[in-house]
Coordinates of C-alpha atoms and ligand atoms in Angstrom, one line a residue:
X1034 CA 37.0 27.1 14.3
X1035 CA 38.3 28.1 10.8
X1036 CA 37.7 31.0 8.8
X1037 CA 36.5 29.1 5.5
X1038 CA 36.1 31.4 2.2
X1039 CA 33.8 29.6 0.1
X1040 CA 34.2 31.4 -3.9
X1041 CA 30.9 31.8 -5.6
X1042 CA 27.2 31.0 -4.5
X1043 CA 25.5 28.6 -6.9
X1044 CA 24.5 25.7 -5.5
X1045 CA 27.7 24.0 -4.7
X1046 CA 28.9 27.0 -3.0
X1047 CA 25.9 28.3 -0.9
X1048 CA 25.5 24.3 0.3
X1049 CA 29.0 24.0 1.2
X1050 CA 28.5 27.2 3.1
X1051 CA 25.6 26.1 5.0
X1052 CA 27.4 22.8 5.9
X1053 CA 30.7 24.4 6.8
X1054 CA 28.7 26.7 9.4
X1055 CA 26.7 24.5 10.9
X1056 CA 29.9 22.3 12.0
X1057 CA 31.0 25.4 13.3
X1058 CA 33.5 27.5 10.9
X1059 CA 33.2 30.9 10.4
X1060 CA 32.1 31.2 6.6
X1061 CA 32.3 34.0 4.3
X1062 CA 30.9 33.7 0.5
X1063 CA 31.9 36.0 -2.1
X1064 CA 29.5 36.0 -4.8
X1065 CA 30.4 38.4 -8.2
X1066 CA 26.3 38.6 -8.8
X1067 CA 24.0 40.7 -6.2
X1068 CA 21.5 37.3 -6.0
X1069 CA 22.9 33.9 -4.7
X1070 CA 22.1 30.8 -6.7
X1071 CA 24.0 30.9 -10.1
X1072 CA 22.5 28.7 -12.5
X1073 CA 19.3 27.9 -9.9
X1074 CA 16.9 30.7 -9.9
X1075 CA 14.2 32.7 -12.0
X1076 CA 13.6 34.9 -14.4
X1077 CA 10.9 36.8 -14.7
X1078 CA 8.7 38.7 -17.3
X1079 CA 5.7 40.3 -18.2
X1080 CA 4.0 37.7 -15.6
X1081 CA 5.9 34.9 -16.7
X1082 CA 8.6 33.6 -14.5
X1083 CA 10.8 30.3 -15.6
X1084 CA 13.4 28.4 -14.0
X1085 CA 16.7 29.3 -15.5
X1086 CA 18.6 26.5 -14.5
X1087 CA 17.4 22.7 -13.3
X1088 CA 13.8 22.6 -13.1
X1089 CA 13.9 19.1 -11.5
X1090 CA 16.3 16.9 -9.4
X1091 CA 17.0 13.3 -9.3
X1092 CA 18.4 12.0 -5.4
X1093 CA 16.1 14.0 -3.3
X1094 CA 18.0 12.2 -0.8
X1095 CA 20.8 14.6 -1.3
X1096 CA 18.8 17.8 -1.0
X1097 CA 16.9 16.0 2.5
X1098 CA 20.6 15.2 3.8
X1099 CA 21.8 19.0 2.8
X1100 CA 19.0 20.7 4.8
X1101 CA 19.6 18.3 7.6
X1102 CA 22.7 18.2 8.3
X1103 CA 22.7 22.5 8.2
X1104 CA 20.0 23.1 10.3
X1105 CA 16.1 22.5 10.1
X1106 CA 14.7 19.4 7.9
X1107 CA 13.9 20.3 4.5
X1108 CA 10.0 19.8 4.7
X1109 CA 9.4 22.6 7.2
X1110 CA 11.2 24.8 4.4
X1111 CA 9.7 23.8 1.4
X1112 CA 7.8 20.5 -0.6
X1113 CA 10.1 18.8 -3.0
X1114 CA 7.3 16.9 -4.9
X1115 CA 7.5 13.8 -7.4
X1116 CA 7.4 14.0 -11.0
X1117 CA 5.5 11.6 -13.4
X1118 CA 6.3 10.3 -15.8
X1119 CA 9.7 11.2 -16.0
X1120 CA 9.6 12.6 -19.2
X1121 CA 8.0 11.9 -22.9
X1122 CA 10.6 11.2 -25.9
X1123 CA 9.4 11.6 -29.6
X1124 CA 11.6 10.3 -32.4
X1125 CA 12.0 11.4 -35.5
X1126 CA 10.1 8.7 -37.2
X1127 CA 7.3 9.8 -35.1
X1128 CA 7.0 7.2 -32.3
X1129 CA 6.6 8.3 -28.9
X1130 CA 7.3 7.1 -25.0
X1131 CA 6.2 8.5 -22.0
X1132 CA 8.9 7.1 -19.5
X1133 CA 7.2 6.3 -16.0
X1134 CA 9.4 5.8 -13.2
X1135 CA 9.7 3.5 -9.8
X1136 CA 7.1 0.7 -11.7
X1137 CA 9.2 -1.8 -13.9
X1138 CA 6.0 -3.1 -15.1
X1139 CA 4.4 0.2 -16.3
X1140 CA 7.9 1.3 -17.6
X1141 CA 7.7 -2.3 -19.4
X1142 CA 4.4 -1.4 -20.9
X1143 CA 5.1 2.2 -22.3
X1144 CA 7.8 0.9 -24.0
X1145 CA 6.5 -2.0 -25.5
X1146 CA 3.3 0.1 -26.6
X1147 CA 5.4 3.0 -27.8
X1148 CA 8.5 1.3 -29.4
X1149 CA 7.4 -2.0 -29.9
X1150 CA 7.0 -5.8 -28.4
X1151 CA 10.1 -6.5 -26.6
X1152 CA 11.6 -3.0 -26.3
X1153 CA 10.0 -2.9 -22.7
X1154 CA 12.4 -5.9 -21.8
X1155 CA 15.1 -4.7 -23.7
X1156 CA 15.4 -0.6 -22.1
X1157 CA 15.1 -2.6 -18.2
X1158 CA 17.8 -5.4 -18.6
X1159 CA 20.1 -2.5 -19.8
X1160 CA 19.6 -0.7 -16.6
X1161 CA 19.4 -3.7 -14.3
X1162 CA 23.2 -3.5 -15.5
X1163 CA 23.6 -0.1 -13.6
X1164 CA 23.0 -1.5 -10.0
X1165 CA 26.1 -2.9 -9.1
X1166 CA 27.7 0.2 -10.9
X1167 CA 25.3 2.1 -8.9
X1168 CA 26.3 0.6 -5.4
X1169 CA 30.1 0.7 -6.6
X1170 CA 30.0 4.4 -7.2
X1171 CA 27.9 5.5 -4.7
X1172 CA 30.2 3.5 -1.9
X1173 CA 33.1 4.6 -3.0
X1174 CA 32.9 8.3 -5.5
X1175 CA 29.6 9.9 -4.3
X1176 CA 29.2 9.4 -1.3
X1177 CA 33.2 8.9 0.2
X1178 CA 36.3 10.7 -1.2
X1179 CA 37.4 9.5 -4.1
X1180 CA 41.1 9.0 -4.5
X1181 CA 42.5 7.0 -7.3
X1182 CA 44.9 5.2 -5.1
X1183 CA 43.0 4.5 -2.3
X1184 CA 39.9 3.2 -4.8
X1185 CA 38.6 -0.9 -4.2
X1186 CA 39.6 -3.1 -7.8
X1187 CA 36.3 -3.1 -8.8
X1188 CA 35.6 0.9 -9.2
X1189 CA 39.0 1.0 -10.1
X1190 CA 38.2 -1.1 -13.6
X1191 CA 34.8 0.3 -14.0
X1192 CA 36.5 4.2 -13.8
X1193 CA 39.2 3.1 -15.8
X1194 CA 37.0 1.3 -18.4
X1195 CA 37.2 2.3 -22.0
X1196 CA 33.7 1.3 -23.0
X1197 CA 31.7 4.7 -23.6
X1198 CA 28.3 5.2 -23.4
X1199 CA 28.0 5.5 -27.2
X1200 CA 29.9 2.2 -27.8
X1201 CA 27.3 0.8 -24.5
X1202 CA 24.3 2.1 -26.3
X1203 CA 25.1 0.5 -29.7
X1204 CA 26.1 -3.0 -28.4
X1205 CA 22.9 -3.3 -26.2
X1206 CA 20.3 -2.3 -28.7
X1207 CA 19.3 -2.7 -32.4
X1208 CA 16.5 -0.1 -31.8
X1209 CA 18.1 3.9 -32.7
X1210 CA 15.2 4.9 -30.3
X1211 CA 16.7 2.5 -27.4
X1212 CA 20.5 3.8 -29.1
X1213 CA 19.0 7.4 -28.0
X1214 CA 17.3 6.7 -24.8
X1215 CA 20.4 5.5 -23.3
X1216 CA 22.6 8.4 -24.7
X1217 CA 20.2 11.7 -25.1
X1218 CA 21.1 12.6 -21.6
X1219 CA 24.8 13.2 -22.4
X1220 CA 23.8 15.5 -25.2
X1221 CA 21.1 17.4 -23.2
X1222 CA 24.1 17.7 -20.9
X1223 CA 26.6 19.2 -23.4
X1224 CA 29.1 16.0 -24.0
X1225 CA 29.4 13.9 -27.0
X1226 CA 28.6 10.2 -26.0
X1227 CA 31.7 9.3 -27.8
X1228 CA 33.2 10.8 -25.4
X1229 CA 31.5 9.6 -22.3
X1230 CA 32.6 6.4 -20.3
X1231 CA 29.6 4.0 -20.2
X1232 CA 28.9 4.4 -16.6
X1233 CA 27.9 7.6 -16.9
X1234 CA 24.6 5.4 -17.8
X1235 CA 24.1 4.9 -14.2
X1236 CA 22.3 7.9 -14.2
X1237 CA 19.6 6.4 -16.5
X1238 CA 19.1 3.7 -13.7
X1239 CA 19.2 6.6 -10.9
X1240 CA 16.4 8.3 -12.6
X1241 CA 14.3 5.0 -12.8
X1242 CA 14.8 4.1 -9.4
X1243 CA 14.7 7.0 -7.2
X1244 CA 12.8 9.4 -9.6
X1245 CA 12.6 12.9 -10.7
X1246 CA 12.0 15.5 -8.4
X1247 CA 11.3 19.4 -8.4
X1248 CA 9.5 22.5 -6.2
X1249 CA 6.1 23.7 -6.8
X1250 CA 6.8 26.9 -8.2
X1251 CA 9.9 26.0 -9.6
X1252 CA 13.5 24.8 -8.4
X1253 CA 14.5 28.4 -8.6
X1254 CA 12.8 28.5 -4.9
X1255 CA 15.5 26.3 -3.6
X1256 CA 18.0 29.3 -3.7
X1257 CA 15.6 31.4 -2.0
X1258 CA 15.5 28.5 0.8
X1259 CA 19.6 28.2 0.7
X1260 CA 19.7 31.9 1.1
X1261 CA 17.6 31.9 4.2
X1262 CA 19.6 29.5 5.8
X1263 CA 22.9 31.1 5.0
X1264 CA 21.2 34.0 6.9
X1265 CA 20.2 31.8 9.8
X1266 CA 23.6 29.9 10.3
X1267 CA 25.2 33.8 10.5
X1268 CA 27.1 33.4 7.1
X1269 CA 28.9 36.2 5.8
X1270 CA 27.6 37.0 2.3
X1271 CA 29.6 39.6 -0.2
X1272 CA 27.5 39.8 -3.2
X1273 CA 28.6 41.9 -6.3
X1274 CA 32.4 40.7 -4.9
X1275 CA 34.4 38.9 -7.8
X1276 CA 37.6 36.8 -6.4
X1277 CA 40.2 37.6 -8.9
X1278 CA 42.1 34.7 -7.1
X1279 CA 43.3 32.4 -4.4
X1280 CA 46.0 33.8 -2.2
X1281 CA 48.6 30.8 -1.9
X1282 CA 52.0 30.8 0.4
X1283 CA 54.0 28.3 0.9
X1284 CA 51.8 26.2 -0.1
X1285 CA 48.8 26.8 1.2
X1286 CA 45.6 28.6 0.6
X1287 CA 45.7 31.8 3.0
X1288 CA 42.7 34.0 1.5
X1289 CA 41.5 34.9 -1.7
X1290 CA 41.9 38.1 -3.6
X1291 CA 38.9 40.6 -4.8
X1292 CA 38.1 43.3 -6.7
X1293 CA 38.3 45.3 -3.5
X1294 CA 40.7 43.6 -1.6
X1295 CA 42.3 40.4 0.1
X1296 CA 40.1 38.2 2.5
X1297 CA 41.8 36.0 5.0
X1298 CA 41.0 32.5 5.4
X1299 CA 42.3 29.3 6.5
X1300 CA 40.3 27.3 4.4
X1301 CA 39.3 28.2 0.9
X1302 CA 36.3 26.5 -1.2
X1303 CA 36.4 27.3 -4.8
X1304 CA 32.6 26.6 -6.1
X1305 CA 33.4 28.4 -9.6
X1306 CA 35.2 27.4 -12.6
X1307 CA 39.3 26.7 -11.4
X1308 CA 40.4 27.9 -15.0
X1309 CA 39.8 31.1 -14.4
X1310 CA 41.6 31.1 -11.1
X1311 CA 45.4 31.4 -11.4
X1312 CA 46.0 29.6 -9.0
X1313 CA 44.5 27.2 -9.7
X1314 CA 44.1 27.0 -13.7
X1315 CA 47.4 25.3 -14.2
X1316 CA 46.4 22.2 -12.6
X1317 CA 43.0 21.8 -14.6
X1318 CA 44.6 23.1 -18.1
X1319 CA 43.3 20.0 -20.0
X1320 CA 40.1 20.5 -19.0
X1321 CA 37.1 22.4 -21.2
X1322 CA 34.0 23.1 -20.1
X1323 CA 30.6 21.3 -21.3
X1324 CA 28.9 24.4 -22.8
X1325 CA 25.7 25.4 -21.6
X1326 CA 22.1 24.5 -24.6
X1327 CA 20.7 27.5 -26.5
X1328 CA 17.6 28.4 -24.1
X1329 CA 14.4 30.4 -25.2
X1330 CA 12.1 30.9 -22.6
X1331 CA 8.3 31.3 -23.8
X1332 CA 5.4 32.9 -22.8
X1333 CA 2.1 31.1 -24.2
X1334 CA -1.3 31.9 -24.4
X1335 CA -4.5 30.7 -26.4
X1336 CA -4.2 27.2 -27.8
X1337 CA -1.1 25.3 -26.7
X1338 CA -0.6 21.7 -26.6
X1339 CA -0.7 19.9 -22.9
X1340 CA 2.4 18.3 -22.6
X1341 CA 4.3 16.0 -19.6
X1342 CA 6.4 18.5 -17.6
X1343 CA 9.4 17.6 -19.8
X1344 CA 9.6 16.3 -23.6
X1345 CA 12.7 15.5 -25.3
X1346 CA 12.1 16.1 -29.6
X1347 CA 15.3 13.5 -30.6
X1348 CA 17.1 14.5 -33.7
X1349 CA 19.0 17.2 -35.0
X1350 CA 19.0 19.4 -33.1
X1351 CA 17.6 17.8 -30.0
X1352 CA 14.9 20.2 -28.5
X1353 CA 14.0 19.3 -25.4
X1354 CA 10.7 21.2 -23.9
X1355 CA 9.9 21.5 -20.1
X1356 CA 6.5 23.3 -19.2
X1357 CA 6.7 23.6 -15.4
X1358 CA 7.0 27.3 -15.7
X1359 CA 4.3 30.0 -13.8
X1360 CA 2.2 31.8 -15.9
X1361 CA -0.7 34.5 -15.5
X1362 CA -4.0 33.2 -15.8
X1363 CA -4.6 31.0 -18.9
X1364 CA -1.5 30.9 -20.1
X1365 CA 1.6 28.3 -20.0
X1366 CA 5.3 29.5 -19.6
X1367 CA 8.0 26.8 -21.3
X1368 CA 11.6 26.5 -21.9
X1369 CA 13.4 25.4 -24.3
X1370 CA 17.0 23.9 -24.4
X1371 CA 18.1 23.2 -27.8
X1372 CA 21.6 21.0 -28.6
X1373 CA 23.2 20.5 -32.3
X1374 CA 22.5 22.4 -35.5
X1375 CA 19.7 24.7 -34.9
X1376 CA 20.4 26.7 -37.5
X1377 CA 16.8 28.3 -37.6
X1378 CA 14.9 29.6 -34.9
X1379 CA 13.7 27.8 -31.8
X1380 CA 10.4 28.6 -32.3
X1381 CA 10.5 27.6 -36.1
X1382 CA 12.3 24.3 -35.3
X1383 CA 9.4 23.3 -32.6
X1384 CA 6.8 23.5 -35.2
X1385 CA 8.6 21.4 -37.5
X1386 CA 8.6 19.1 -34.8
X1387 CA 4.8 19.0 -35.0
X1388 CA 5.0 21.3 -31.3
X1389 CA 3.5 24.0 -32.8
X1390 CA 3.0 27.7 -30.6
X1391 CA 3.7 30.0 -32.9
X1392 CA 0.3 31.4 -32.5
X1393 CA 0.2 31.5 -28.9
X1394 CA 3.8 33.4 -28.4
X1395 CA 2.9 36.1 -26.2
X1396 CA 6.7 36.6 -24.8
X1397 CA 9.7 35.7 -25.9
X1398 CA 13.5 35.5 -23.8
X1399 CA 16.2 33.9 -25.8
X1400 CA 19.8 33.2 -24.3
X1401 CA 22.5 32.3 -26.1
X1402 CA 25.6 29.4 -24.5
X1403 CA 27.7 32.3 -24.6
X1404 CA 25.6 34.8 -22.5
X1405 CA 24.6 32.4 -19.9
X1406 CA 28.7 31.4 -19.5
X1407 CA 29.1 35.5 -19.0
X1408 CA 26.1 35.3 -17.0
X1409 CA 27.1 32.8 -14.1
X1410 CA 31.0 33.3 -15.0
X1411 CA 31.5 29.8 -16.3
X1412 CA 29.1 26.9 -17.0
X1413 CA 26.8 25.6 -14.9
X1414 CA 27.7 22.3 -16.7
X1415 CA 30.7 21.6 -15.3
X1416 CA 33.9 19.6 -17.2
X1417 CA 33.6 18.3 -20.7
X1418 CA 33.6 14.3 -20.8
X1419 CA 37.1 14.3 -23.3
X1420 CA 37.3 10.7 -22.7
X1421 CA 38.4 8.7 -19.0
X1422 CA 40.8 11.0 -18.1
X1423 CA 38.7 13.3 -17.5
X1424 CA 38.0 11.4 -14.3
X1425 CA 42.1 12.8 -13.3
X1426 CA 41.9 16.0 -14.9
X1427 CA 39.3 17.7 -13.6
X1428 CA 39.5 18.8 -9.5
X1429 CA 38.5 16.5 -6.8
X1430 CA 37.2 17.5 -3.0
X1431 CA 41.0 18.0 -2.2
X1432 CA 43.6 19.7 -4.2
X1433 CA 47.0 20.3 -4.4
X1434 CA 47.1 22.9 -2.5
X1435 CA 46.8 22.5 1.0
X1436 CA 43.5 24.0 2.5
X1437 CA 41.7 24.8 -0.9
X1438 CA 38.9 22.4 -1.7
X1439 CA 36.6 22.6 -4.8
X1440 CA 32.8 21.9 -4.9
X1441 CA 30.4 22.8 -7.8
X1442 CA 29.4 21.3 -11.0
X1443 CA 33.5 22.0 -12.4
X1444 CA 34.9 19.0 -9.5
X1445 CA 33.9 15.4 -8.8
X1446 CA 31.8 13.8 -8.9
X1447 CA 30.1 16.8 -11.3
X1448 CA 27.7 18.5 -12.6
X1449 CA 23.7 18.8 -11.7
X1450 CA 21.8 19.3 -8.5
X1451 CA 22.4 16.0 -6.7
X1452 CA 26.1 15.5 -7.2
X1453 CA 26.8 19.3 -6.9
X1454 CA 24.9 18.3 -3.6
X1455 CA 27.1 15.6 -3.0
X1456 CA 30.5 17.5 -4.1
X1457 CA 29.2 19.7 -1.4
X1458 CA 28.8 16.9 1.4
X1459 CA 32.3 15.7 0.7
X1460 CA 33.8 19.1 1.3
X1461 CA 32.1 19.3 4.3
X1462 CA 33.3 15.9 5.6
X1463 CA 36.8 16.9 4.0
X1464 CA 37.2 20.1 6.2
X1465 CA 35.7 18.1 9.6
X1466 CA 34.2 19.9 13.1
X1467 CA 35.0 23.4 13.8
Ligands
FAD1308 C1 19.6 25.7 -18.6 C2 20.1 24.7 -17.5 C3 19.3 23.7 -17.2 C4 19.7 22.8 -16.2 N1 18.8 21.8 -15.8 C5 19.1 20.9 -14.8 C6 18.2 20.0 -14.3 O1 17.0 20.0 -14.7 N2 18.5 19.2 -13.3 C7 19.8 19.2 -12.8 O2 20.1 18.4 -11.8 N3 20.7 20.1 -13.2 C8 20.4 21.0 -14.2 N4 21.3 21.9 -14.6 C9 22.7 21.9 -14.0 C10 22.7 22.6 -12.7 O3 22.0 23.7 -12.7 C11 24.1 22.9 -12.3 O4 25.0 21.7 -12.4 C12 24.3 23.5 -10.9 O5 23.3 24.4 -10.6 C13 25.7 24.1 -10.8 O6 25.9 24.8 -9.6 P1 27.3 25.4 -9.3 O7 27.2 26.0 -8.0 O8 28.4 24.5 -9.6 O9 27.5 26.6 -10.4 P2 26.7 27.9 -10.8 O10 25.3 27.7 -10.7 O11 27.2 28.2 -12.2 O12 27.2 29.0 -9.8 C14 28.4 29.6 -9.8 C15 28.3 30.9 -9.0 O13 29.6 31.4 -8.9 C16 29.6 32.8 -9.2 N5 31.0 33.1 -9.6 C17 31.6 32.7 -10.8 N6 32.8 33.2 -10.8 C18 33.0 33.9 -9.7 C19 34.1 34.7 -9.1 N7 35.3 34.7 -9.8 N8 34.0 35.3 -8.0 C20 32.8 35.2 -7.3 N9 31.7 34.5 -7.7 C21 31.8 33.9 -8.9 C22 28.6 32.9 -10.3 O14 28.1 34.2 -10.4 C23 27.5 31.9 -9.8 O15 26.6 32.6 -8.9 C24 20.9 22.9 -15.6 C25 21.8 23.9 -15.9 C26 21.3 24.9 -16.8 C27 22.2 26.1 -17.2

């Protein structure tokens, strides 16, 4: 049995934790907040309560596996229910999709009756593309360490490719609705498609083949379910702890250090940003990380449009609206993440987008990038895509230092509930059986 440390409780930290404990470690997790979750969680007001992170997951296979594999199956904890469509996109020259999923011919049909004849045909061959990529990466980054040298030829090329998604998106399509389809994700997401290698597309296929997903009540309930079974596997939890550190000798990760002191450990996780580590920020100093959207959560009553649980408003900025939030009575609670120039107010810029509430606000909660970074102590985001290299320069499962592993939205294979999941499954399979 080890004594594993795991540094910070968002996702990729609190499911590492779980894992580690059930095969057997002794696991202590030092969170600097006084709740567990980071990004995935709630906040309330006035009645109104939002998600403040995802408020839907793609791969419920990973979150199944995660519950499994640390104790009880997920369905006697909570429902992780299917979302349709996907999501609606309206473009600026006023046409608009609802994207189904798991049904090529409906998908087919939305498209052609939204965009045009042919467009159908057009959005699915690009994706058929994605399912050797899929199997590729899934065999051999998501769901297996990934280690440059040890990778087969083929992942190899298609990691090492220079296409990027932007380049992807222009050669497959005439349409600038199809252009944006295929990259809109990567900006919702914080990264300039230039910037982006082109199978980062898979996850456009992912989504249309194994779905969206999210928790009556919201996603935020998930942490609430992770904190349980931290509780039930006997995990040691220091909330309101900030690591200031990891303590390295010769070598090798032998504790971290806190505000109020040095914890032992044989095995360290770090689940937070490594920049802002010591010990670790040297070996990630190319890195940046993909800033978080302007949110603005709001409180609606009266008179508001019924919308699909998620609409994207392409164009600059890019709003994108997701209504899934609880509300009192007769009213609707939304949030909105806007990316690019939104240079007047959320609200404002909604209207102008023909999604008009303004006489419906009841409550308002904007946050800026900046406040949710000081928030969760780093983005929830993960790495900025600067190009292929990224791949290198950000941390893998393993890292240089003996004993210290990295999981969280900052380490492969990235950001976002399933492969945070997954980062947190190759940790566990990293560290092995107590
Ligand atoms: C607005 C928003 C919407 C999103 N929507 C979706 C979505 O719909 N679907 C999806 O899949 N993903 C979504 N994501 C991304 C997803 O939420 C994240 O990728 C994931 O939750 C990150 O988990 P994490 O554990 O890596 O990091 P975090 O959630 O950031 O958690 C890090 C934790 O570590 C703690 N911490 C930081 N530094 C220290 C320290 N020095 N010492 C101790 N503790 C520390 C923090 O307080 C925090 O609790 C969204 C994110 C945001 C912000």
């Amino acid at each position: 049995m080890a004594r594993v440390c795991v540094i910070g409780a968002g996702l990729g930290g609190m499911a590492s934790a779980a894992r580690l404990a059930r095969l057997g470690h002794d696991v202590v997790v030092v969170e600097r907040l006084e709740h567990l979750g980071g990004a995935l969680g709630f906040l309330e007001r006035d009645g109104y309560r939002w998600d403040t992170g995802p408020a839907w997951t793609t791969l419920p296979a990973v979150i199944r596996d995660l519950f499994r594999k640390s104790g009880r199956p997920l369905d006697q904890e909570l429902e992780l229910v299917p979302v349709q469509p996907l999501r609606e996109h309206r473009f600026e020259d006023g046409q608009a999709v609802q994207l189904p999923w798991g049904n090529r011919s409906a998908l087919r049909a939305a498209l052609d009756e939204g965009l045009g004849a042919g467009r159908g045909d057009q959005w699915i061959g690009y994706l058929d593309r994605f399912a050797h990529q899929w199997e590729l990466l899934r065999t051999g980054y998501l769901e297996h360490l990934y280690s440059p040298a040890l990778v087969g030829k083929d992942l190899g090329r298609l990691l090492a490719t220079r296409n990027t998604l932007h380049r992807a998106a222009l050669r497959a399509f005439k349409d600038e609705r199809l252009r944006a389809l295929a990259t809109s994700q990567a900006t919702v997401d914080g990264h300039d498609p230039r910037n982006v290698p082109s199978w980062l597309g898979v996850s456009a296929y992912v989504e249309q083949k194994f779905g969206a997903w999210t928790v009556p009540g919201g996603m935020g309930t998930l942490a609430t379910a992770l904190t349980a079974r931290l509780r039930e596997r006997e995990v040691e939890v220091q909330s309101g702890t900030t690591v200031m550190d990891v303590v390295v000798e010769e070598g090798r990760a032998v504790g971290v250090a806190t505000a109020h002191g040095v914890l032992d450990a044989d095995v360290v996780v770090c689940a937070v940003d490594p920049r802002r580590l010591p010990a670790l920020a040297g070996h990630v100093r190319r890195t940046m990380p993909a800033i978080p959207p302007v949110v603005c959560h709001l409180g609606l009553r009266g008179e508001v449009p019924d919308l699909p649980h998620e609409v994207v408003l392409h164009g600059d900025p890019l709003l994108v609206v997701r209504t899934g939030g609880r509300a009192p009575e007769g009213g609707k609670a939304w949030t909105v993440l806007g990316r690019g120039r939104l240079a007047e107010d959320v609200v404002t810029a909604l209207a102008r987008r023909k999604v008009d509430v303004r006489d419906s606000l009841e409550v308002r909660v904007d946050r800026s990038p900046r406040e949710l970074v000081e928030a969760w102590g780093g983005s929830p985001y993960g790495v900025l895509w600067q190009g292929r290299a990224t791949l290198s320069q950000r941390m893998g499962t393993a890292t240089p230092i003996e004993g210290l592993y990295c999981a969280g939205s900052h380490a492969t294979p990235g950001a976002g509930v399933p492969f945070v999941g997954l980062g947190a499954a190759l940790v566990a399979e990293s560290v092995g059986k107590a």
